[in-house]
Amino acid sequence: MISRFGTSALIGLGLSIAALLPQAHAQSTAKTVALVVPFAAGGGTDTVARLIGERMSKTLGQTIIVENVVGGGSTLANDRVARSAPDGTTILINHVALLAAPSLFTNLRYDTKTAFEAVGLVNNAPMVLIGRKSIPGEGPKDHVAWIKAQRDKANFAHGGLGTNSHLCAVMMGNVLGFKPTVVAYRGSAPAIADLLAGQIDLLWDQVTNALPQIQAGTLHGIAITSPARLEQLKDVPTTAELGMPEVSYSMWHGLYVAKGTPKETVNALNAALRAALSEPELVDKLKQLGTLPFPNNELTPEAHARLFADDLLRVAKLVESSGIKASEAK
């Protein structure tokens, strides 16, 4: 399932991590490791990559350099890693963009199902629905009632076809029984600017981006896809509380290497990732971003592979229901 918001961090797992470190050090070579980010520097994925990369490098005894390979809806970065040597020195970090690509694009040079080895899940964050301040009503229940009444007359901003913000809007429309009107933006920043100006109605976005505006009272916080309310957004009810438990969606990052990478190398990278995620300082920084590491029992490569397979199918169904026609990635 997409909604697997982790509620337990990895603090206190020093002994179990330590047992894996010999494998991690065995993986070390003189080579530099490239951590490939499909999006621009300074964005959410880039921030997470730099946080974990710095700490993983200490465990591996190798320098990890973040490479921002931007373009093609993340497919340039995906292809870069899929075609890399299967030796663990080229790692991809990605989110739903990797899962959506085969449904969105006709010119992929790799098979998403078979091109990668799952290394491990990094962090998991819910999505939050925000709305322009002039939406009528006294609170979230009234705002959802307004959306239901407006149906396709209400417009949802999104950051691009197949993005988390787009697919979450599609999911909400499916649950409420209408096809949402969606308006594409180049990222959440310009979409939020138009929300503030009252030129667009709604946006599903990462908590990190939406939190300042909700806390300042400049935009409505309407619903969140986490199983329970977030401490930072105590006044924003969950979708389940609002009678929409099926609107169950979260954004997660995972690490990948090329297919054929030896199992011991994958395990070494996974051990380094888990060691990084066990650091209280890193957990605190992730919390500040509105996200958390996955629970310990979901941090194995096998658990990552299972979630990847499940969500690959689920995202494909969401893209199909949206009516998007596949085109060439540019």
CSV table of C-alpha atoms in Angstrom, one decimal:
chain,number,residue,atom,x,y,z
A,1,MET,CA,0.0,0.0,0.0
A,2,ILE,CA,1.1,3.5,-0.6
A,3,SER,CA,0.1,4.7,2.8
A,4,ARG,CA,2.7,3.1,5.1
A,5,PHE,CA,3.6,6.2,7.2
A,6,GLY,CA,6.4,5.1,9.6
A,7,THR,CA,5.7,6.0,13.2
A,8,SER,CA,8.7,4.4,14.9
A,9,ALA,CA,12.3,5.7,14.3
A,10,LEU,CA,15.4,3.5,14.6
A,11,ILE,CA,16.9,5.0,17.8
A,12,GLY,CA,18.3,2.3,20.0
A,13,LEU,CA,19.2,-0.2,17.3
A,14,GLY,CA,22.9,0.2,17.7
A,15,LEU,CA,23.6,-3.5,18.4
A,16,SER,CA,21.7,-4.8,15.4
A,17,ILE,CA,23.3,-2.2,13.2
A,18,ALA,CA,26.7,-3.0,14.5
A,19,ALA,CA,26.3,-6.7,13.6
A,20,LEU,CA,25.9,-5.6,9.9
A,21,LEU,CA,28.8,-3.2,9.8
A,22,PRO,CA,31.5,-5.8,8.8
A,23,GLN,CA,29.5,-6.4,5.6
A,24,ALA,CA,29.4,-2.7,5.0
A,25,HIS,CA,33.1,-2.2,5.5
A,26,ALA,CA,33.8,-5.2,3.2
A,27,GLN,CA,32.0,-3.4,0.5
A,28,SER,CA,34.3,-0.4,0.7
A,29,THR,CA,36.7,0.2,-2.2
A,30,ALA,CA,38.7,3.1,-3.3
A,31,LYS,CA,35.9,4.2,-5.6
A,32,THR,CA,33.7,7.2,-5.0
A,33,VAL,CA,30.0,6.4,-4.7
A,34,ALA,CA,27.5,8.5,-6.7
A,35,LEU,CA,24.1,9.2,-5.1
A,36,VAL,CA,22.0,10.2,-8.1
A,37,VAL,CA,19.1,12.6,-7.4
A,38,PRO,CA,16.6,13.1,-10.3
A,39,PHE,CA,15.6,16.6,-9.1
A,40,ALA,CA,17.2,19.9,-8.6
A,41,ALA,CA,19.5,20.8,-5.7
A,42,GLY,CA,17.6,22.3,-2.7
A,43,GLY,CA,14.4,20.3,-3.2
A,44,GLY,CA,13.0,17.7,-0.8
A,45,THR,CA,14.6,14.7,-2.4
A,46,ASP,CA,18.0,16.4,-2.7
A,47,THR,CA,17.8,17.4,1.0
A,48,VAL,CA,17.0,13.8,2.1
A,49,ALA,CA,19.8,12.5,-0.1
A,50,ARG,CA,22.4,14.8,1.4
A,51,LEU,CA,21.3,14.0,4.9
A,52,ILE,CA,21.7,10.3,4.5
A,53,GLY,CA,24.6,10.4,2.1
A,54,GLU,CA,26.9,12.2,4.5
A,55,ARG,CA,26.2,9.6,7.2
A,56,MET,CA,26.3,6.5,4.9
A,57,SER,CA,29.8,7.6,3.7
A,58,LYS,CA,31.1,7.3,7.3
A,59,THR,CA,29.9,3.7,7.6
A,60,LEU,CA,31.1,2.6,4.1
A,61,GLY,CA,34.4,4.4,4.4
A,62,GLN,CA,33.8,5.9,0.9
A,63,THR,CA,33.1,9.3,-0.3
A,64,ILE,CA,29.5,9.8,-1.5
A,65,ILE,CA,28.9,12.5,-4.0
A,66,VAL,CA,25.4,13.7,-4.7
A,67,GLU,CA,24.7,14.1,-8.5
A,68,ASN,CA,21.6,16.0,-9.6
A,69,VAL,CA,20.6,14.5,-12.9
A,70,VAL,CA,17.5,16.4,-13.8
A,71,GLY,CA,15.1,15.9,-16.7
A,72,GLY,CA,12.5,13.6,-18.3
A,73,GLY,CA,10.3,13.3,-15.3
A,74,SER,CA,13.3,11.6,-13.4
A,75,THR,CA,13.9,9.2,-16.3
A,76,LEU,CA,17.4,10.5,-17.1
A,77,ALA,CA,18.5,9.7,-13.6
A,78,ASN,CA,16.7,6.4,-13.5
A,79,ASP,CA,18.4,5.4,-16.8
A,80,ARG,CA,21.8,6.6,-15.5
A,81,VAL,CA,21.6,4.1,-12.6
A,82,ALA,CA,19.9,1.3,-14.5
A,83,ARG,CA,22.8,1.3,-17.0
A,84,SER,CA,25.6,1.7,-14.4
A,85,ALA,CA,28.0,-1.0,-13.4
A,86,PRO,CA,26.3,-3.4,-10.9
A,87,ASP,CA,28.9,-2.8,-8.2
A,88,GLY,CA,27.1,-0.5,-5.7
A,89,THR,CA,29.0,2.6,-6.6
A,90,THR,CA,26.0,4.3,-8.3
A,91,ILE,CA,22.9,4.6,-6.2
A,92,LEU,CA,19.5,6.1,-7.1
A,93,ILE,CA,17.2,7.9,-4.7
A,94,ASN,CA,13.7,8.4,-6.0
A,95,HIS,CA,10.0,8.5,-5.0
A,96,VAL,CA,6.7,8.0,-7.0
A,97,ALA,CA,8.3,9.4,-10.1
A,98,LEU,CA,10.2,6.1,-10.6
A,99,LEU,CA,6.9,4.2,-10.2
A,100,ALA,CA,4.9,6.4,-12.5
A,101,ALA,CA,7.4,6.6,-15.3
A,102,PRO,CA,6.4,3.4,-17.2
A,103,SER,CA,2.7,4.6,-17.3
A,104,LEU,CA,3.6,8.1,-18.4
A,105,PHE,CA,6.4,7.7,-20.9
A,106,THR,CA,6.8,5.6,-24.1
A,107,ASN,CA,10.5,6.0,-24.6
A,108,LEU,CA,12.1,4.5,-21.5
A,109,ARG,CA,15.3,2.7,-22.2
A,110,TYR,CA,15.0,0.5,-19.1
A,111,ASP,CA,12.4,-1.9,-17.7
A,112,THR,CA,11.3,-0.4,-14.3
A,113,LYS,CA,10.2,-3.8,-13.0
A,114,THR,CA,13.6,-5.5,-13.6
A,115,ALA,CA,16.3,-2.8,-14.0
A,116,PHE,CA,16.9,-2.2,-10.3
A,117,GLU,CA,17.8,-3.9,-7.0
A,118,ALA,CA,16.0,-2.4,-4.0
A,119,VAL,CA,18.4,-1.3,-1.3
A,120,GLY,CA,16.1,0.0,1.4
A,121,LEU,CA,13.3,2.5,2.2
A,122,VAL,CA,14.4,5.9,3.5
A,123,ASN,CA,11.6,8.0,4.7
A,124,ASN,CA,7.8,8.3,4.5
A,125,ALA,CA,5.7,11.4,4.6
A,126,PRO,CA,1.9,12.0,4.4
A,127,MET,CA,0.3,14.4,1.9
A,128,VAL,CA,-1.8,17.3,3.1
A,129,LEU,CA,-4.6,19.0,1.3
A,130,ILE,CA,-4.4,22.8,1.4
A,131,GLY,CA,-6.9,25.3,0.1
A,132,ARG,CA,-7.2,29.0,-0.7
A,133,LYS,CA,-8.3,31.1,2.3
A,134,SER,CA,-11.6,32.2,0.6
A,135,ILE,CA,-13.0,28.6,0.4
A,136,PRO,CA,-16.3,28.9,2.3
A,137,GLY,CA,-16.8,27.2,5.6
A,138,GLU,CA,-15.7,27.2,9.2
A,139,GLY,CA,-13.3,24.2,9.2
A,140,PRO,CA,-12.1,21.1,7.3
A,141,LYS,CA,-15.5,19.4,7.4
A,142,ASP,CA,-17.1,22.4,5.7
A,143,HIS,CA,-14.3,22.6,3.2
A,144,VAL,CA,-14.7,18.9,2.2
A,145,ALA,CA,-18.4,19.4,1.9
A,146,TRP,CA,-17.7,22.4,-0.5
A,147,ILE,CA,-15.4,20.2,-2.6
A,148,LYS,CA,-18.1,17.5,-2.8
A,149,ALA,CA,-20.7,20.1,-3.9
A,150,GLN,CA,-18.3,21.7,-6.4
A,151,ARG,CA,-17.2,18.3,-7.9
A,152,ASP,CA,-15.2,19.0,-11.1
A,153,LYS,CA,-15.7,22.8,-10.7
A,154,ALA,CA,-13.1,22.8,-7.9
A,155,ASN,CA,-9.6,22.9,-9.4
A,156,PHE,CA,-6.6,21.2,-8.0
A,157,ALA,CA,-3.0,22.4,-8.6
A,158,HIS,CA,-0.3,19.8,-9.1
A,159,GLY,CA,3.4,19.8,-9.8
A,160,GLY,CA,3.3,17.7,-13.0
A,161,LEU,CA,1.7,14.7,-14.5
A,162,GLY,CA,2.3,11.6,-12.3
A,163,THR,CA,3.6,13.5,-9.3
A,164,ASN,CA,2.4,12.9,-5.8
A,165,SER,CA,0.3,16.0,-5.9
A,166,HIS,CA,-1.4,14.9,-9.1
A,167,LEU,CA,-2.0,11.3,-8.2
A,168,CYS,CA,-3.4,12.3,-4.8
A,169,ALA,CA,-5.9,14.6,-6.5
A,170,VAL,CA,-6.9,11.8,-8.8
A,171,MET,CA,-7.3,9.4,-5.9
A,172,MET,CA,-9.6,11.9,-4.0
A,173,GLY,CA,-11.7,12.4,-7.1
A,174,ASN,CA,-12.0,8.6,-7.5
A,175,VAL,CA,-13.1,8.2,-3.9
A,176,LEU,CA,-15.7,11.1,-4.1
A,177,GLY,CA,-17.0,10.0,-7.5
A,178,PHE,CA,-15.8,12.7,-9.9
A,179,LYS,CA,-12.9,13.5,-12.2
A,180,PRO,CA,-11.0,16.4,-10.7
A,181,THR,CA,-10.1,19.4,-12.7
A,182,VAL,CA,-6.3,19.6,-12.5
A,183,VAL,CA,-3.9,22.5,-13.3
A,184,ALA,CA,-0.2,21.8,-13.8
A,185,TYR,CA,2.5,23.9,-12.3
A,186,ARG,CA,6.3,23.8,-12.3
A,187,GLY,CA,6.5,22.6,-8.7
A,188,SER,CA,4.6,23.5,-5.5
A,189,ALA,CA,6.1,27.0,-5.0
A,190,PRO,CA,4.2,28.6,-7.9
A,191,ALA,CA,1.1,26.6,-7.1
A,192,ILE,CA,1.2,27.9,-3.5
A,193,ALA,CA,1.7,31.4,-4.8
A,194,ASP,CA,-1.6,31.1,-6.8
A,195,LEU,CA,-3.4,29.6,-3.8
A,196,LEU,CA,-2.4,32.6,-1.7
A,197,ALA,CA,-3.6,34.9,-4.5
A,198,GLY,CA,-6.9,33.0,-4.7
A,199,GLN,CA,-6.4,32.0,-8.3
A,200,ILE,CA,-6.5,28.2,-7.7
A,201,ASP,CA,-8.6,26.3,-5.2
A,202,LEU,CA,-6.7,23.3,-3.8
A,203,LEU,CA,-3.3,21.5,-3.7
A,204,TRP,CA,-2.2,18.2,-2.3
A,205,ASP,CA,1.4,18.8,-1.2
A,206,GLN,CA,4.1,17.4,1.1
A,207,VAL,CA,3.8,18.5,4.7
A,208,THR,CA,7.3,20.2,4.4
A,209,ASN,CA,6.1,22.6,1.8
A,210,ALA,CA,2.6,23.3,3.2
A,211,LEU,CA,3.4,23.5,6.9
A,212,PRO,CA,4.5,27.2,7.1
A,213,GLN,CA,1.4,28.5,5.3
A,214,ILE,CA,-1.0,26.4,7.4
A,215,GLN,CA,0.7,27.5,10.6
A,216,ALA,CA,0.6,31.1,9.5
A,217,GLY,CA,-3.1,30.8,8.8
A,218,THR,CA,-2.7,32.0,5.2
A,219,LEU,CA,-4.0,28.8,3.7
A,220,HIS,CA,-6.5,26.3,5.0
A,221,GLY,CA,-5.2,22.9,6.1
A,222,ILE,CA,-8.0,20.6,5.2
A,223,ALA,CA,-6.9,16.9,5.4
A,224,ILE,CA,-3.9,14.8,5.9
A,225,THR,CA,-3.3,11.2,4.7
A,226,SER,CA,-1.5,10.0,7.8
A,227,PRO,CA,-3.2,7.4,10.1
A,228,ALA,CA,-3.1,9.9,12.9
A,229,ARG,CA,-2.9,13.7,13.2
A,230,LEU,CA,0.6,15.1,13.1
A,231,GLU,CA,1.9,16.9,16.1
A,232,GLN,CA,2.8,19.9,14.0
A,233,LEU,CA,-0.7,20.1,12.5
A,234,LYS,CA,-3.0,19.1,15.3
A,235,ASP,CA,-6.0,21.0,13.8
A,236,VAL,CA,-5.8,19.2,10.5
A,237,PRO,CA,-7.9,16.0,10.5
A,238,THR,CA,-7.0,12.8,8.8
A,239,THR,CA,-8.8,11.7,5.6
A,240,ALA,CA,-10.3,8.8,7.7
A,241,GLU,CA,-11.7,11.3,10.2
A,242,LEU,CA,-13.4,13.1,7.3
A,243,GLY,CA,-15.0,10.0,6.0
A,244,MET,CA,-12.4,9.3,3.2
A,245,PRO,CA,-10.2,6.5,4.5
A,246,GLU,CA,-9.6,5.3,1.0
A,247,VAL,CA,-7.7,8.5,0.3
A,248,SER,CA,-4.6,6.8,1.6
A,249,TYR,CA,-1.4,8.1,0.1
A,250,SER,CA,2.1,8.9,1.3
A,251,MET,CA,5.3,9.9,-0.4
A,252,TRP,CA,8.3,7.6,0.3
A,253,HIS,CA,11.9,7.6,-0.9
A,254,GLY,CA,13.9,4.5,-1.6
A,255,LEU,CA,17.5,3.7,-2.7
A,256,TYR,CA,18.2,1.5,-5.7
A,257,VAL,CA,21.2,0.1,-7.5
A,258,ALA,CA,21.5,-1.6,-10.9
A,259,LYS,CA,20.2,-5.1,-11.4
A,260,GLY,CA,22.8,-7.7,-10.8
A,261,THR,CA,24.6,-6.0,-8.0
A,262,PRO,CA,25.8,-8.7,-5.6
A,263,LYS,CA,23.6,-9.4,-2.6
A,264,GLU,CA,26.5,-8.8,-0.2
A,265,THR,CA,26.9,-5.3,-1.7
A,266,VAL,CA,23.2,-4.5,-1.4
A,267,ASN,CA,23.3,-5.7,2.2
A,268,ALA,CA,26.3,-3.5,2.9
A,269,LEU,CA,24.5,-0.4,1.5
A,270,ASN,CA,21.4,-1.3,3.4
A,271,ALA,CA,23.4,-1.6,6.6
A,272,ALA,CA,24.9,1.9,6.0
A,273,LEU,CA,21.5,3.3,5.4
A,274,ARG,CA,20.1,1.8,8.6
A,275,ALA,CA,23.0,3.1,10.5
A,276,ALA,CA,22.3,6.5,9.2
A,277,LEU,CA,18.6,6.3,10.0
A,278,SER,CA,19.4,5.2,13.6
A,279,GLU,CA,21.1,8.5,14.4
A,280,PRO,CA,18.8,10.7,16.6
A,281,GLU,CA,20.1,13.9,15.0
A,282,LEU,CA,19.0,12.7,11.6
A,283,VAL,CA,15.6,11.5,12.9
A,284,ASP,CA,15.1,15.0,14.4
A,285,LYS,CA,15.9,16.6,11.1
A,286,LEU,CA,13.5,14.4,9.2
A,287,LYS,CA,10.8,15.2,11.7
A,288,GLN,CA,11.4,18.9,11.0
A,289,LEU,CA,10.7,18.1,7.4
A,290,GLY,CA,7.4,16.5,8.3
A,291,THR,CA,8.6,13.0,7.6
A,292,LEU,CA,10.0,9.9,9.5
A,293,PRO,CA,12.1,6.9,8.7
A,294,PHE,CA,10.3,3.6,8.1
A,295,PRO,CA,9.9,1.2,11.1
A,296,ASN,CA,12.7,-1.2,11.6
A,297,ASN,CA,10.9,-4.2,10.2
A,298,GLU,CA,10.3,-2.4,6.9
A,299,LEU,CA,14.0,-1.4,6.3
A,300,THR,CA,15.2,-4.6,4.7
A,301,PRO,CA,15.8,-4.8,0.9
A,302,GLU,CA,13.1,-7.5,0.7
A,303,ALA,CA,10.5,-5.2,2.4
A,304,HIS,CA,11.4,-2.4,0.0
A,305,ALA,CA,11.0,-4.7,-3.0
A,306,ARG,CA,7.6,-5.8,-1.8
A,307,LEU,CA,6.4,-2.2,-1.4
A,308,PHE,CA,7.9,-1.2,-4.7
A,309,ALA,CA,6.0,-4.0,-6.5
A,310,ASP,CA,2.7,-3.2,-4.8
A,311,ASP,CA,2.9,0.5,-5.4
A,312,LEU,CA,4.1,0.1,-9.0
A,313,LEU,CA,0.7,-1.6,-9.7
A,314,ARG,CA,-1.3,0.9,-7.7
A,315,VAL,CA,0.3,3.9,-9.3
A,316,ALA,CA,-0.3,2.4,-12.8
A,317,LYS,CA,-4.1,2.1,-11.9
A,318,LEU,CA,-4.2,5.7,-10.7
A,319,VAL,CA,-2.5,7.0,-13.9
A,320,GLU,CA,-4.9,5.0,-16.0
A,321,SER,CA,-7.9,6.3,-14.1
A,322,SER,CA,-6.7,9.9,-14.7
A,323,GLY,CA,-7.0,9.5,-18.4
A,324,ILE,CA,-3.4,10.5,-19.1
A,325,LYS,CA,-2.0,9.3,-22.4
A,326,ALA,CA,1.6,8.1,-22.3
A,327,SER,CA,4.1,10.3,-24.3
A,328,GLU,CA,7.8,10.7,-24.8
A,329,ALA,CA,9.8,11.8,-21.8
A,330,LYS,CA,11.6,15.1,-22.5
